[in-house]
Each structure stands twice: as structure tokens, then as C-alpha cells.
Amino acid sequence: MSTSLTPPIESAVDRFLRYVRIDTQSQEDQSTTPSTATQWTLANLLADELRQLGVADVRVSDFCMVYAMLPANVARGRDVPVVGFISHLDTSPAVTGANVTPVVHRNYRGGDIALPNDPRQIITVAQHPVLDQMIGDDIITTDGTTLLGSDDKSGIAAIMTMIDVLRQNPQLEHGTIAVGFTADEEIGIGIEKFDVDAFGADVAYTVDGGTLGEISDETWSARMATVTFHGKSAHPGTAKGVMVNSIYALAQFLSEIPGNMLPETTEGRAGFVHPYSGVADVQDSSIRILLRDFELTGLDAKEQLVRELASATERQFPGATVAVDVKENYKNMREVLKDHPQLIENAFEAARRAGLTPFTLPIRGGTDGSKLTFRGLPCPNIFTGGHEFHSKLEFNSRRGLEKTTETLVHLVQIYAERATQQE
Ligand SMILES: [Zn+2]
């Protein structure tokens, strides 16, 4: 933070260390939102802390979503878009989030970091070259037995500290700011219970990314194909000329999928075809296939490939029929965000003012922001400084949390400046 500013009441690091100690692990296949009752503890704590920071309009919904609104402090506040910031309360079901004991490695001098309570867990420079840029920083890790929950309590700590800084420094001009802390992001369904109208933002950012400077306006466009092979079953003793074994049709189909088009052989901007689950039986066999691409044309081509391979298989196996069913999962949010270039421009400018070098990184997955974008709330993703999400090696640092906070503080001012300039 620039030296001319009054510091926040509490640092982003101290907030972060408090939040990660609260178990908020979500759980798959539950019938309620939130999927785990523990998420309420953090939701209610954050609501209280927001009120203590002087935010009057704070609410926790029946689905454990925290909504808050910080009023504009500029005279023409109504001309500034309401900017929203969203982070998720829960941590991944993949690794335990109970009894998280964060370890602060002060003034890091370089080298591998062994985690104290499990000697097998080592954050190595070889696998994490980013460590070379973190000399002198205070690195925050786990004790080796749990995940850290930097994903996404870093985002929460940065948003809370941004509010704190703005309250301490009324000279920083901003429009109305909407804050949303969401439950059950990691199991992919919480966002369905997020009330976009109640949130009240015109544009928003999820604060849920990685490396400092990384800003994402792209996710996969995603479909799922189910290919079903119908054969003819018969008693094997009298099957000659009668049985059509659909398992061989399935095997033939799979063997024709190009090996250079798979998740295990692609990276960067290349999409993939991913058969991931199926049933094999003489009468009926089926396979479910994920289709992923950043471009709709590329996605269409992958769907077309699946359909062509299915037809070819059908021709090769007289008596068998092959059916293809394709469902839309989600779309690349850039399809919408390309019409709102100022969201990325403003985030880039905010990162630059925080002394960072911004860059875009397409996300090889989906985000809550992509779903919100298609529900009418344009919502790219901003870094948090965190690394190695969903693992016992997860880490962030003092600089990571502070630079994320600083970027958010700049970002709300940029929206206020640019709205005024347009007068
Ligand atoms: Zn996350």
C-alpha cells in the first residue's frame, strides 16, 4: 500500500490466518446448500466483521451467501457502475480442511520448503519456480497435513481488507461496491443459489485466481456427449449369426479417437475429447465424453468428430446401432466479455498501478464467473497470489495478499475516475 494511505485496522495476512483456521470444506452429493454446516461459521463471522467495518447493508441468505453493499463516496456515485467482488467460502472436498494450522515462513531465503508435520510434503523450487521471485517475502503454507484454503480465503481476505482500507481512507473515491461471499463453489452448484439481482452489481470480478497479475476472461466452452451402442444379445451357446456384441463397437469407436486430442496430450489453448466413464455390456454399451474447447468452432468440430466416428462404427458393425446425445455444459465467458472490454482493461490498469505485470490466462475449466456472465453479470477472474490449490502444498504469501488487496483498491478508484472522465 502506498505510504500516504492510512493502513487498514487489520492486515490482509492477519485476516487470512484467522479465516483459514475455520473448516469450510464442502461435500459432494448433498441435498442442501450449503453442503456442510461449517460454512455458516465463516459466513456469519464475515457478516459481523463487515458490520464492524461500518458496512450497513449486510445479509446472509438462507443458502449461506453473504451479500454486502458499500455505498459510493463520490457525489456522482450513481454514474459509476456498481462493481462487485466475489469469493467463495468453501474449500475443496479433495483434501481435508479441518484443523488447518498455517505456518508463516518469515523472510524466505530461497530453497525448498519442507512442511513441518509431514516430511514427505515438500514445496520444491524445481516444481515451483515462482519461489525464486519470493525471496524476502513471508510465505504462508500448511503444516503438511491439510490444504491451506488459500483457495479462496485469499480472495476473501483481500476483499475484506480492501473495504477496511477504503473506510480508513475516505479520500479514495469509489462508486458503490457490492461484496458477495458464496458457498459450495468447489462442488459447482452453490452459484445456482446466488441471487444476482439482490447482489446488485453492474459488473463483477471473482477474486479466485493464482499467480499475481493473472487475469482470466476465458473459460472452456463445454459439452458432454453420450454415445450409446445397441447390439443384440443371445445365449452364447447358440449365438452364431445372431449375437451383435456392442462391446466391440464401443472398443472400435474408442480406438479411433485421435491420441493427440486428449487431456493427457494437450495444454494451453488446445481443447480436448475426453472419454471418462462408461458401461460395457453385450446388448448395450455406452461412453460419456467431455468435449472442451475455447472456440465454439473448435467445439463444434469435436462434436462433429464424435458423430462421424459413431456413424463409421455403425457401418462397420451390421446389426448394431449407435446413438449420440450431446448436452451443453457451459460456454466460454469471453463470448460475452468481448463486448465489455473495459472490465479487463480496468483490471490490467489496477494491477499495473499495484506494480504488477498483468497478463491473461485462459482457464482450462469453468468458473462461477462464467455462469454469472451468462446470467447477465459480466464477471472475469482476478488473481489472489495463491498456488497449488486443492493440495497439501498450497501456499500464498504476504506480498500475494497485499498486492491483491492493493489491486482491488486501485480498481474501484479506476471505475470512479473513468465514469467522471466520461462526463
Ligand atoms: Zn477457488
mmCIF file of C-alpha atoms in Angstrom, residues 68-405:
data_model
loop_
_atom_site.group_PDB
_atom_site.id
_atom_site.type_symbol
_atom_site.label_atom_id
_atom_site.label_comp_id
_atom_site.label_asym_id
_atom_site.label_seq_id
_atom_site.Cartn_x
_atom_site.Cartn_y
_atom_site.Cartn_z
ATOM 1 C CA ALA A 68 -22.974 -6.583 1.378
ATOM 2 C CA MET A 69 -23.077 -3.149 -0.201
ATOM 3 C CA LEU A 70 -20.628 -0.324 0.490
ATOM 4 C CA PRO A 71 -22.173 2.982 -0.663
ATOM 5 C CA ALA A 72 -20.355 5.281 -3.101
ATOM 6 C CA ASN A 73 -18.394 8.165 -1.612
ATOM 7 C CA VAL A 74 -18.398 10.308 -4.757
ATOM 8 C CA ALA A 75 -21.023 12.948 -5.405
ATOM 9 C CA ARG A 76 -21.864 11.496 -8.800
ATOM 10 C CA GLY A 77 -21.829 7.954 -7.407
ATOM 11 C CA ARG A 78 -24.862 6.985 -9.389
ATOM 12 C CA ASP A 79 -22.937 7.445 -12.639
ATOM 13 C CA VAL A 80 -20.253 4.956 -11.568
ATOM 14 C CA PRO A 81 -21.083 1.308 -12.294
ATOM 15 C CA VAL A 82 -21.683 -0.816 -9.186
ATOM 16 C CA VAL A 83 -18.612 -3.071 -9.096
ATOM 17 C CA GLY A 84 -18.988 -6.451 -7.393
ATOM 18 C CA PHE A 85 -16.313 -8.695 -5.870
ATOM 19 C CA ILE A 86 -16.982 -12.382 -5.262
ATOM 20 C CA SER A 87 -15.016 -15.049 -3.424
ATOM 21 C CA HIS A 88 -16.056 -18.467 -2.167
ATOM 22 C CA LEU A 89 -16.270 -19.551 1.452
ATOM 23 C CA ASP A 90 -15.763 -23.274 0.930
ATOM 24 C CA THR A 91 -12.631 -25.335 0.328
ATOM 25 C CA SER A 92 -12.192 -28.358 -1.901
ATOM 26 C CA PRO A 93 -13.638 -31.754 -0.922
ATOM 27 C CA ALA A 94 -10.395 -33.286 -2.276
ATOM 28 C CA VAL A 95 -8.207 -32.624 0.789
ATOM 29 C CA THR A 96 -9.209 -32.208 4.424
ATOM 30 C CA GLY A 97 -9.824 -28.642 5.590
ATOM 31 C CA ALA A 98 -10.230 -29.452 9.303
ATOM 32 C CA ASN A 99 -7.659 -28.181 11.827
ATOM 33 C CA VAL A 100 -5.717 -26.118 9.314
ATOM 34 C CA THR A 101 -2.577 -24.818 11.062
ATOM 35 C CA PRO A 102 -0.982 -22.199 8.806
ATOM 36 C CA VAL A 103 2.783 -21.785 9.017
ATOM 37 C CA VAL A 104 4.382 -18.422 8.195
ATOM 38 C CA HIS A 105 7.919 -18.760 6.832
ATOM 39 C CA ARG A 106 9.180 -15.244 7.529
ATOM 40 C CA ASN A 107 11.720 -13.580 5.270
ATOM 41 C CA TYR A 108 12.089 -16.566 2.924
ATOM 42 C CA ARG A 109 15.730 -17.028 1.906
ATOM 43 C CA GLY A 110 15.229 -19.419 -1.022
ATOM 44 C CA GLY A 111 15.375 -23.209 -1.302
ATOM 45 C CA ASP A 112 12.826 -25.988 -0.863
ATOM 46 C CA ILE A 113 10.258 -25.691 1.923
ATOM 47 C CA ALA A 114 9.631 -28.836 3.983
ATOM 48 C CA LEU A 115 6.305 -28.790 5.782
ATOM 49 C CA PRO A 116 6.807 -29.482 9.489
ATOM 50 C CA ASN A 117 4.224 -32.173 10.235
ATOM 51 C CA ASP A 118 4.728 -34.387 7.171
ATOM 52 C CA PRO A 119 8.299 -34.734 5.877
ATOM 53 C CA ARG A 120 7.004 -36.124 2.547
ATOM 54 C CA GLN A 121 5.343 -32.805 1.768
ATOM 55 C CA ILE A 122 7.975 -30.518 0.256
ATOM 56 C CA ILE A 123 7.391 -27.394 -1.848
ATOM 57 C CA THR A 124 10.363 -27.557 -4.224
ATOM 58 C CA VAL A 125 11.901 -24.780 -6.275
ATOM 59 C CA ALA A 126 12.166 -27.226 -9.180
ATOM 60 C CA GLN A 127 8.386 -27.651 -9.313
ATOM 61 C CA HIS A 128 7.561 -24.098 -8.221
ATOM 62 C CA PRO A 129 9.990 -21.700 -9.904
ATOM 63 C CA VAL A 130 7.775 -18.853 -8.643
ATOM 64 C CA LEU A 131 9.619 -19.318 -5.319
ATOM 65 C CA ASP A 132 12.652 -17.644 -6.903
ATOM 66 C CA GLN A 133 10.618 -14.420 -7.098
ATOM 67 C CA MET A 134 9.563 -14.692 -3.453
ATOM 68 C CA ILE A 135 12.908 -14.129 -1.697
ATOM 69 C CA GLY A 136 12.344 -11.862 1.298
ATOM 70 C CA ASP A 137 8.584 -12.470 1.276
ATOM 71 C CA ASP A 138 6.710 -14.180 4.129
ATOM 72 C CA ILE A 139 5.440 -17.436 2.636
ATOM 73 C CA ILE A 140 2.332 -18.991 4.167
ATOM 74 C CA THR A 141 1.977 -22.786 3.930
ATOM 75 C CA THR A 142 0.153 -25.572 5.736
ATOM 76 C CA ASP A 143 1.807 -27.826 8.308
ATOM 77 C CA GLY A 144 1.659 -30.598 5.674
ATOM 78 C CA THR A 145 -1.468 -32.388 6.911
ATOM 79 C CA THR A 146 -4.307 -30.350 5.328
ATOM 80 C CA LEU A 147 -4.943 -27.962 2.461
ATOM 81 C CA LEU A 148 -4.421 -24.278 3.243
ATOM 82 C CA GLY A 149 -7.682 -22.871 1.933
ATOM 83 C CA SER A 150 -5.907 -20.005 0.166
ATOM 84 C CA ASP A 151 -8.460 -21.022 -2.475
ATOM 85 C CA ASP A 152 -10.389 -18.930 -1.779
ATOM 86 C CA LYS A 153 -9.837 -17.341 1.624
ATOM 87 C CA SER A 154 -7.110 -15.255 -0.030
ATOM 88 C CA GLY A 155 -9.837 -13.658 -2.133
ATOM 89 C CA ILE A 156 -11.986 -13.102 0.955
ATOM 90 C CA ALA A 157 -9.095 -11.585 2.931
ATOM 91 C CA ALA A 158 -8.249 -9.247 0.031
ATOM 92 C CA ILE A 159 -11.859 -8.072 -0.372
ATOM 93 C CA MET A 160 -12.298 -7.528 3.383
ATOM 94 C CA THR A 161 -9.009 -5.617 3.598
ATOM 95 C CA MET A 162 -9.988 -3.512 0.564
ATOM 96 C CA ILE A 163 -13.154 -2.431 2.446
ATOM 97 C CA ASP A 164 -11.021 -1.743 5.523
ATOM 98 C CA VAL A 165 -8.585 0.437 3.510
ATOM 99 C CA LEU A 166 -11.426 2.367 1.871
ATOM 100 C CA ARG A 167 -13.005 3.038 5.276
ATOM 101 C CA GLN A 168 -9.694 4.299 6.679
ATOM 102 C CA ASN A 169 -9.049 6.485 3.627
ATOM 103 C CA PRO A 170 -12.206 8.366 2.655
ATOM 104 C CA GLN A 171 -10.119 10.430 0.207
ATOM 105 C CA LEU A 172 -10.064 7.363 -2.099
ATOM 106 C CA GLU A 173 -13.034 7.891 -4.394
ATOM 107 C CA HIS A 174 -15.186 4.949 -5.399
ATOM 108 C CA GLY A 175 -18.665 4.096 -6.597
ATOM 109 C CA THR A 176 -20.965 1.622 -4.874
ATOM 110 C CA ILE A 177 -19.223 -1.686 -4.149
ATOM 111 C CA ALA A 178 -21.075 -4.997 -3.881
ATOM 112 C CA VAL A 179 -19.480 -7.856 -1.946
ATOM 113 C CA GLY A 180 -20.530 -11.494 -2.340
ATOM 114 C CA PHE A 181 -19.145 -14.477 -0.446
ATOM 115 C CA THR A 182 -20.547 -17.714 -1.832
ATOM 116 C CA ALA A 183 -20.971 -21.268 -0.524
ATOM 117 C CA ASP A 184 -20.249 -24.536 -2.319
ATOM 118 C CA GLU A 185 -18.221 -23.210 -5.262
ATOM 119 C CA GLU A 186 -15.939 -26.234 -5.212
ATOM 120 C CA ILE A 187 -18.799 -28.661 -5.849
ATOM 121 C CA GLY A 188 -20.011 -26.495 -8.724
ATOM 122 C CA ILE A 189 -23.588 -25.918 -7.586
ATOM 123 C CA GLY A 190 -23.559 -23.130 -4.975
ATOM 124 C CA ILE A 191 -23.691 -20.403 -7.589
ATOM 125 C CA GLU A 192 -27.167 -21.558 -8.674
ATOM 126 C CA LYS A 193 -28.385 -20.195 -5.318
ATOM 127 C CA PHE A 194 -26.629 -16.856 -5.798
ATOM 128 C CA ASP A 195 -29.140 -14.051 -6.258
ATOM 129 C CA VAL A 196 -27.696 -11.796 -8.984
ATOM 130 C CA ASP A 197 -30.463 -9.183 -8.552
ATOM 131 C CA ALA A 198 -30.007 -8.979 -4.777
ATOM 132 C CA PHE A 199 -26.248 -8.700 -5.277
ATOM 133 C CA GLY A 200 -26.953 -5.547 -7.258
ATOM 134 C CA ALA A 201 -23.709 -5.195 -9.247
ATOM 135 C CA ASP A 202 -23.421 -3.962 -12.843
ATOM 136 C CA VAL A 203 -20.103 -5.742 -13.369
ATOM 137 C CA ALA A 204 -18.171 -8.083 -11.099
ATOM 138 C CA TYR A 205 -14.932 -9.965 -10.567
ATOM 139 C CA THR A 206 -14.356 -13.304 -8.920
ATOM 140 C CA VAL A 207 -11.175 -12.986 -6.854
ATOM 141 C CA ASP A 208 -10.194 -16.634 -7.135
ATOM 142 C CA GLY A 209 -7.149 -16.903 -9.412
ATOM 143 C CA GLY A 210 -3.470 -17.771 -8.973
ATOM 144 C CA THR A 211 -0.213 -16.019 -9.834
ATOM 145 C CA LEU A 212 -0.017 -12.266 -9.222
ATOM 146 C CA GLY A 213 -1.049 -10.407 -12.373
ATOM 147 C CA GLU A 214 -3.072 -13.284 -13.850
ATOM 148 C CA ILE A 215 -6.499 -12.167 -15.065
ATOM 149 C CA SER A 216 -8.898 -14.534 -16.827
ATOM 150 C CA ASP A 217 -11.677 -13.682 -19.231
ATOM 151 C CA GLU A 218 -11.839 -17.115 -20.834
ATOM 152 C CA THR A 219 -13.131 -20.497 -19.743
ATOM 153 C CA TRP A 220 -13.829 -23.603 -21.781
ATOM 154 C CA SER A 221 -16.882 -23.909 -23.891
ATOM 155 C CA ALA A 222 -18.048 -27.307 -22.700
ATOM 156 C CA ARG A 223 -20.349 -30.069 -23.894
ATOM 157 C CA MET A 224 -20.840 -33.675 -22.882
ATOM 158 C CA ALA A 225 -21.538 -36.401 -25.454
ATOM 159 C CA THR A 226 -23.088 -39.727 -24.514
ATOM 160 C CA VAL A 227 -22.561 -42.357 -27.210
ATOM 161 C CA THR A 228 -24.705 -45.461 -26.889
ATOM 162 C CA PHE A 229 -24.064 -48.697 -28.833
ATOM 163 C CA HIS A 230 -27.034 -51.031 -29.208
ATOM 164 C CA GLY A 231 -26.205 -54.654 -30.073
ATOM 165 C CA LYS A 232 -28.135 -57.893 -29.938
ATOM 166 C CA SER A 233 -27.685 -60.306 -27.060
ATOM 167 C CA ALA A 234 -28.146 -64.052 -27.425
ATOM 168 C CA HIS A 235 -27.293 -67.197 -25.490
ATOM 169 C CA PRO A 236 -23.557 -67.655 -26.230
ATOM 170 C CA GLY A 237 -24.150 -71.346 -26.969
ATOM 171 C CA THR A 238 -26.457 -70.525 -29.879
ATOM 172 C CA ALA A 239 -25.181 -67.061 -30.745
ATOM 173 C CA LYS A 240 -23.724 -67.800 -34.168
ATOM 174 C CA GLY A 241 -25.081 -65.381 -36.716
ATOM 175 C CA VAL A 242 -27.370 -63.806 -34.124
ATOM 176 C CA MET A 243 -25.322 -62.012 -31.469
ATOM 177 C CA VAL A 244 -24.094 -58.478 -32.128
ATOM 178 C CA ASN A 245 -21.730 -57.652 -29.261
ATOM 179 C CA SER A 246 -21.900 -53.899 -28.636
ATOM 180 C CA ILE A 247 -18.701 -54.010 -26.559
ATOM 181 C CA TYR A 248 -16.643 -54.424 -29.745
ATOM 182 C CA ALA A 249 -18.394 -51.493 -31.334
ATOM 183 C CA LEU A 250 -17.526 -49.385 -28.287
ATOM 184 C CA ALA A 251 -13.903 -50.565 -28.385
ATOM 185 C CA GLN A 252 -13.637 -49.792 -32.117
ATOM 186 C CA PHE A 253 -15.111 -46.338 -31.590
ATOM 187 C CA LEU A 254 -12.670 -45.521 -28.765
ATOM 188 C CA SER A 255 -9.675 -46.747 -30.735
ATOM 189 C CA GLU A 256 -10.468 -44.214 -33.477
ATOM 190 C CA ILE A 257 -10.284 -41.137 -31.196
ATOM 191 C CA PRO A 258 -7.067 -39.295 -32.152
ATOM 192 C CA GLY A 259 -4.408 -39.655 -29.454
ATOM 193 C CA ASN A 260 -3.309 -36.023 -29.818
ATOM 194 C CA MET A 261 -6.720 -34.694 -28.800
ATOM 195 C CA LEU A 262 -6.862 -35.910 -25.196
ATOM 196 C CA PRO A 263 -6.483 -34.126 -21.832
ATOM 197 C CA GLU A 264 -3.293 -36.094 -21.229
ATOM 198 C CA THR A 265 -1.775 -34.858 -24.508
ATOM 199 C CA THR A 266 -2.967 -31.228 -24.693
ATOM 200 C CA GLU A 267 -2.305 -27.947 -22.869
ATOM 201 C CA GLY A 268 -2.590 -24.173 -23.295
ATOM 202 C CA ARG A 269 -5.286 -23.211 -25.776
ATOM 203 C CA ALA A 270 -5.787 -26.692 -27.264
ATOM 204 C CA GLY A 271 -9.131 -28.285 -26.488
ATOM 205 C CA PHE A 272 -9.757 -31.982 -25.947
ATOM 206 C CA VAL A 273 -12.050 -35.004 -26.259
ATOM 207 C CA HIS A 274 -12.160 -36.986 -23.016
ATOM 208 C CA PRO A 275 -13.956 -40.351 -22.705
ATOM 209 C CA TYR A 276 -14.183 -40.660 -18.923
ATOM 210 C CA SER A 277 -16.883 -43.088 -17.845
ATOM 211 C CA GLY A 278 -18.864 -45.893 -19.449
ATOM 212 C CA VAL A 279 -20.719 -49.192 -19.341
ATOM 213 C CA ALA A 280 -19.866 -52.299 -21.400
ATOM 214 C CA ASP A 281 -22.492 -54.979 -21.968
ATOM 215 C CA VAL A 282 -23.329 -57.230 -24.943
ATOM 216 C CA GLN A 283 -26.741 -55.689 -25.508
ATOM 217 C CA ASP A 284 -25.969 -52.028 -24.782
ATOM 218 C CA SER A 285 -22.705 -50.219 -24.134
ATOM 219 C CA SER A 286 -22.209 -46.524 -23.643
ATOM 220 C CA ILE A 287 -19.474 -43.999 -23.046
ATOM 221 C CA ARG A 288 -19.593 -40.450 -21.715
ATOM 222 C CA ILE A 289 -17.209 -37.992 -23.340
ATOM 223 C CA LEU A 290 -16.283 -34.473 -22.273
ATOM 224 C CA LEU A 291 -15.797 -32.063 -25.185
ATOM 225 C CA ARG A 292 -13.794 -28.925 -24.400
ATOM 226 C CA ASP A 293 -12.525 -26.014 -26.490
ATOM 227 C CA PHE A 294 -12.037 -22.260 -26.106
ATOM 228 C CA GLU A 295 -13.559 -21.654 -29.556
ATOM 229 C CA LEU A 296 -17.130 -22.604 -30.463
ATOM 230 C CA THR A 297 -15.907 -23.622 -33.925
ATOM 231 C CA GLY A 298 -13.388 -25.967 -32.286
ATOM 232 C CA LEU A 299 -16.071 -27.363 -30.027
ATOM 233 C CA ASP A 300 -18.408 -27.903 -32.994
ATOM 234 C CA ALA A 301 -15.592 -29.741 -34.786
ATOM 235 C CA LYS A 302 -15.105 -32.060 -31.798
ATOM 236 C CA GLU A 303 -18.807 -32.802 -31.646
ATOM 237 C CA GLN A 304 -18.766 -33.465 -35.391
ATOM 238 C CA LEU A 305 -15.827 -35.857 -34.984
ATOM 239 C CA VAL A 306 -17.725 -37.847 -32.353
ATOM 240 C CA ARG A 307 -20.775 -38.048 -34.634
ATOM 241 C CA GLU A 308 -18.673 -39.155 -37.617
ATOM 242 C CA LEU A 309 -16.861 -41.831 -35.623
ATOM 243 C CA ALA A 310 -20.237 -43.063 -34.355
ATOM 244 C CA SER A 311 -21.590 -43.348 -37.928
ATOM 245 C CA ALA A 312 -18.431 -45.097 -39.108
ATOM 246 C CA THR A 313 -18.695 -47.588 -36.240
ATOM 247 C CA GLU A 314 -22.322 -48.284 -37.127
ATOM 248 C CA ARG A 315 -21.351 -49.045 -40.738
ATOM 249 C CA GLN A 316 -18.627 -51.421 -39.544
ATOM 250 C CA PHE A 317 -20.969 -53.433 -37.290
ATOM 251 C CA PRO A 318 -24.039 -54.579 -39.257
ATOM 252 C CA GLY A 319 -26.946 -55.070 -36.869
ATOM 253 C CA ALA A 320 -25.638 -52.534 -34.364
ATOM 254 C CA THR A 321 -26.974 -49.010 -33.963
ATOM 255 C CA VAL A 322 -25.078 -46.119 -32.456
ATOM 256 C CA ALA A 323 -26.785 -43.068 -30.938
ATOM 257 C CA VAL A 324 -25.127 -39.778 -29.980
ATOM 258 C CA ASP A 325 -26.628 -37.382 -27.450
ATOM 259 C CA VAL A 326 -24.861 -34.058 -26.801
ATOM 260 C CA LYS A 327 -25.618 -31.660 -23.951
ATOM 261 C CA GLU A 328 -24.343 -28.113 -23.461
ATOM 262 C CA ASN A 329 -22.500 -27.681 -20.120
ATOM 263 C CA TYR A 330 -21.268 -24.093 -20.238
ATOM 264 C CA LYS A 331 -19.783 -21.578 -22.642
ATOM 265 C CA ASN A 332 -16.570 -19.563 -22.776
ATOM 266 C CA MET A 333 -17.367 -16.326 -20.928
ATOM 267 C CA ARG A 334 -15.308 -14.382 -23.484
ATOM 268 C CA GLU A 335 -18.279 -14.789 -25.855
ATOM 269 C CA VAL A 336 -19.930 -12.152 -23.623
ATOM 270 C CA LEU A 337 -16.901 -10.382 -22.108
ATOM 271 C CA LYS A 338 -15.547 -9.434 -25.547
ATOM 272 C CA ASP A 339 -18.393 -6.899 -25.642
ATOM 273 C CA HIS A 340 -17.237 -5.433 -22.293
ATOM 274 C CA PRO A 341 -13.512 -4.837 -22.881
ATOM 275 C CA GLN A 342 -13.339 -2.227 -20.089
ATOM 276 C CA LEU A 343 -13.557 -4.960 -17.422
ATOM 277 C CA ILE A 344 -10.208 -6.412 -18.442
ATOM 278 C CA GLU A 345 -8.693 -3.009 -19.302
ATOM 279 C CA ASN A 346 -9.559 -1.665 -15.852
ATOM 280 C CA ALA A 347 -8.241 -4.766 -14.091
ATOM 281 C CA PHE A 348 -4.995 -4.535 -16.085
ATOM 282 C CA GLU A 349 -4.600 -0.871 -15.162
ATOM 283 C CA ALA A 350 -5.282 -1.650 -11.478
ATOM 284 C CA ALA A 351 -2.651 -4.413 -11.476
ATOM 285 C CA ARG A 352 -0.142 -2.059 -13.132
ATOM 286 C CA ARG A 353 -0.778 0.631 -10.510
ATOM 287 C CA ALA A 354 -0.050 -2.044 -7.892
ATOM 288 C CA GLY A 355 3.330 -2.573 -9.566
ATOM 289 C CA LEU A 356 2.426 -5.869 -11.228
ATOM 290 C CA THR A 357 2.648 -7.047 -14.828
ATOM 291 C CA PRO A 358 -0.851 -8.167 -15.799
ATOM 292 C CA PHE A 359 -1.474 -10.985 -18.282
ATOM 293 C CA THR A 360 -4.460 -13.057 -19.346
ATOM 294 C CA LEU A 361 -4.608 -16.787 -18.812
ATOM 295 C CA PRO A 362 -7.443 -18.876 -20.240
ATOM 296 C CA ILE A 363 -8.887 -21.204 -17.594
ATOM 297 C CA ARG A 364 -8.952 -24.870 -18.674
ATOM 298 C CA GLY A 365 -12.185 -25.336 -16.735
ATOM 299 C CA GLY A 366 -15.311 -23.406 -15.779
ATOM 300 C CA THR A 367 -15.783 -20.737 -13.108
ATOM 301 C CA ASP A 368 -18.668 -19.295 -11.158
ATOM 302 C CA GLY A 369 -17.886 -16.123 -13.050
ATOM 303 C CA SER A 370 -18.606 -17.794 -16.377
ATOM 304 C CA LYS A 371 -22.036 -18.863 -15.121
ATOM 305 C CA LEU A 372 -22.741 -15.361 -13.779
ATOM 306 C CA THR A 373 -21.563 -13.838 -17.052
ATOM 307 C CA PHE A 374 -24.223 -15.804 -18.935
ATOM 308 C CA ARG A 375 -26.801 -14.807 -16.304
ATOM 309 C CA GLY A 376 -26.214 -11.163 -17.221
ATOM 310 C CA LEU A 377 -23.425 -10.188 -14.811
ATOM 311 C CA PRO A 378 -20.108 -9.909 -16.715
ATOM 312 C CA CYS A 379 -17.545 -11.465 -14.366
ATOM 313 C CA PRO A 380 -13.882 -12.173 -15.191
ATOM 314 C CA ASN A 381 -11.475 -13.636 -12.633
ATOM 315 C CA ILE A 382 -8.617 -11.904 -10.769
ATOM 316 C CA PHE A 383 -5.512 -13.445 -9.169
ATOM 317 C CA THR A 384 -5.068 -13.939 -5.412
ATOM 318 C CA GLY A 385 -1.345 -14.761 -5.352
ATOM 319 C CA GLY A 386 -2.090 -18.373 -4.329
ATOM 320 C CA HIS A 387 -0.513 -21.555 -5.708
ATOM 321 C CA GLU A 388 -1.111 -25.349 -5.671
ATOM 322 C CA PHE A 389 -4.835 -25.205 -4.989
ATOM 323 C CA HIS A 390 -6.569 -28.299 -3.609
ATOM 324 C CA SER A 391 -3.398 -29.794 -2.166
ATOM 325 C CA LYS A 392 -1.341 -30.017 0.999
ATOM 326 C CA LEU A 393 1.342 -27.980 -0.790
ATOM 327 C CA GLU A 394 -0.980 -24.993 -1.218
ATOM 328 C CA PHE A 395 0.708 -21.665 -0.431
ATOM 329 C CA ASN A 396 0.428 -17.901 -0.670
ATOM 330 C CA SER A 397 2.436 -15.052 0.813
ATOM 331 C CA ARG A 398 2.243 -11.667 2.500
ATOM 332 C CA ARG A 399 3.053 -9.943 -0.801
ATOM 333 C CA GLY A 400 0.473 -12.078 -2.612
ATOM 334 C CA LEU A 401 -2.299 -10.984 -0.260
ATOM 335 C CA GLU A 402 -1.165 -7.358 -0.093
ATOM 336 C CA LYS A 403 -0.757 -6.921 -3.856
ATOM 337 C CA THR A 404 -4.170 -8.480 -4.482
ATOM 338 C CA THR A 405 -5.714 -6.079 -1.956
#
